[in-house]
CSV table of C-alpha atoms in Angstrom, one decimal:
chain,number,residue,atom,x,y,z
A,744,MET,CA,-8.6,8.4,-5.1
A,745,GLN,CA,-6.1,5.6,-5.6
A,746,ARG,CA,-6.3,1.7,-6.3
A,747,GLN,CA,-3.8,0.0,-4.3
A,748,GLU,CA,-1.7,-3.1,-5.8
A,749,ASP,CA,-4.2,-5.4,-3.5
A,750,GLU,CA,-6.8,-3.8,-5.8
A,751,THR,CA,-8.5,-1.9,-2.7
A,752,TYR,CA,-9.4,1.6,-3.2
A,753,LEU,CA,-8.6,4.6,-0.9
A,754,GLY,CA,-9.6,8.3,-1.2
A,755,ARG,CA,-10.7,11.2,0.5
A,756,THR,CA,-13.0,14.4,-0.5
A,757,VAL,CA,-12.7,17.6,1.6
A,758,PHE,CA,-15.8,19.6,1.7
A,759,LYS,CA,-17.9,22.6,3.3
A,760,VAL,CA,-21.3,22.4,4.8
A,761,THR,CA,-23.1,25.6,4.9
A,762,GLY,CA,-23.5,27.1,8.3
A,763,HIS,CA,-20.8,25.1,10.1
A,764,LYS,CA,-17.3,26.8,11.0
A,765,GLN,CA,-14.8,23.8,10.0
A,766,ASP,CA,-14.5,22.1,6.9
A,767,TYR,CA,-14.6,18.3,6.7
A,768,GLU,CA,-12.8,15.4,5.2
A,769,ILE,CA,-14.4,12.2,4.5
A,770,THR,CA,-12.1,9.1,3.8
A,771,PHE,CA,-13.4,6.1,1.6
A,772,PHE,CA,-12.1,2.5,1.4
A,773,SER,CA,-13.4,-0.3,-0.4
A,774,LYS,CA,-12.1,-3.7,-1.2
A,775,ARG,CA,-13.6,-4.0,-4.9
A,776,GLY,CA,-15.0,-0.4,-5.8
A,777,LYS,CA,-18.6,-1.7,-5.0
A,778,GLU,CA,-19.3,-1.5,-1.1
A,779,TRP,CA,-17.8,1.6,0.5
A,780,ASP,CA,-16.8,2.3,4.2
A,781,TYR,CA,-15.9,5.6,5.2
A,782,SER,CA,-14.6,7.9,8.2
A,783,LEU,CA,-15.5,11.4,9.0
A,784,HIS,CA,-13.3,13.9,10.5
A,785,PHE,CA,-12.6,17.6,10.4
A,786,ALA,CA,-10.3,18.6,7.6
A,787,ASN,CA,-7.9,21.0,9.4
A,788,GLU,CA,-8.9,21.9,13.1
A,789,SER,CA,-11.3,20.5,15.5
A,790,GLY,CA,-14.6,22.0,15.7
A,791,ASP,CA,-17.8,21.4,17.3
A,792,GLU,CA,-18.9,17.7,17.5
A,793,ASP,CA,-22.4,18.1,17.4
A,794,GLU,CA,-22.1,19.3,13.9
A,795,LEU,CA,-19.8,16.6,12.9
A,796,LEU,CA,-22.3,14.0,14.2
A,797,ALA,CA,-24.8,15.8,12.4
A,798,VAL,CA,-22.8,15.8,9.2
A,799,ASP,CA,-22.1,12.0,9.9
A,800,ALA,CA,-26.1,11.2,10.4
A,801,ARG,CA,-26.9,13.1,7.1
A,802,ILE,CA,-24.2,11.1,5.4
A,803,GLU,CA,-25.6,7.3,6.6
A,804,GLU,CA,-29.4,9.1,5.6
A,805,ASP,CA,-28.9,10.5,2.2
A,806,ASP,CA,-27.6,8.0,-0.3
A,807,GLU,CA,-27.6,11.0,-2.8
A,808,TRP,CA,-25.0,13.1,-0.7
A,809,PHE,CA,-23.1,10.4,-0.1
A,810,ASP,CA,-22.6,9.6,-4.0
A,811,ARG,CA,-22.2,13.3,-4.6
A,812,LEU,CA,-19.0,13.2,-2.0
A,813,LEU,CA,-17.9,9.5,-3.5
A,814,ASP,CA,-18.0,10.8,-7.0
A,815,ALA,CA,-15.8,13.7,-6.0
A,816,ALA,CA,-13.0,11.4,-4.9
A,817,MET,CA,-13.5,8.9,-7.7
A,818,ASP,CA,-13.3,12.0,-9.9
A,819,THR,CA,-9.6,12.0,-9.0
A,820,LEU,CA,-8.7,8.8,-9.8
A,821,PRO,CA,-5.8,8.3,-12.5
A,822,ASP,CA,-6.8,6.7,-15.5
A,823,GLU,CA,-5.4,3.0,-15.7
A,824,GLU,CA,-3.4,2.6,-18.7
C-alpha cells in the first residue's frame, strides 16, 4: 500500500482460495482512506472466469473477508515520518 502525494491510497493483496487453481490479486484504491474501490484479477495467469466471479461475489457480500484482504494491503503501508 502506498499513500500518494495527492493523499490517495493504492495497494494490492495477492491471495489464494481453497480449491481454486489460480491465485488472485485485489487492487485497492481510496481517495481518503475511508471508502474503498477495488479491482479483482488473476495474479499470474488467466483462470476459470466462473471462479473469479464467485470470488468477486464473496468480496461484495462478506465484509469481514474484504476487511481482511484490505488489512493485508494496509500492513504494507510504510510508516509516515
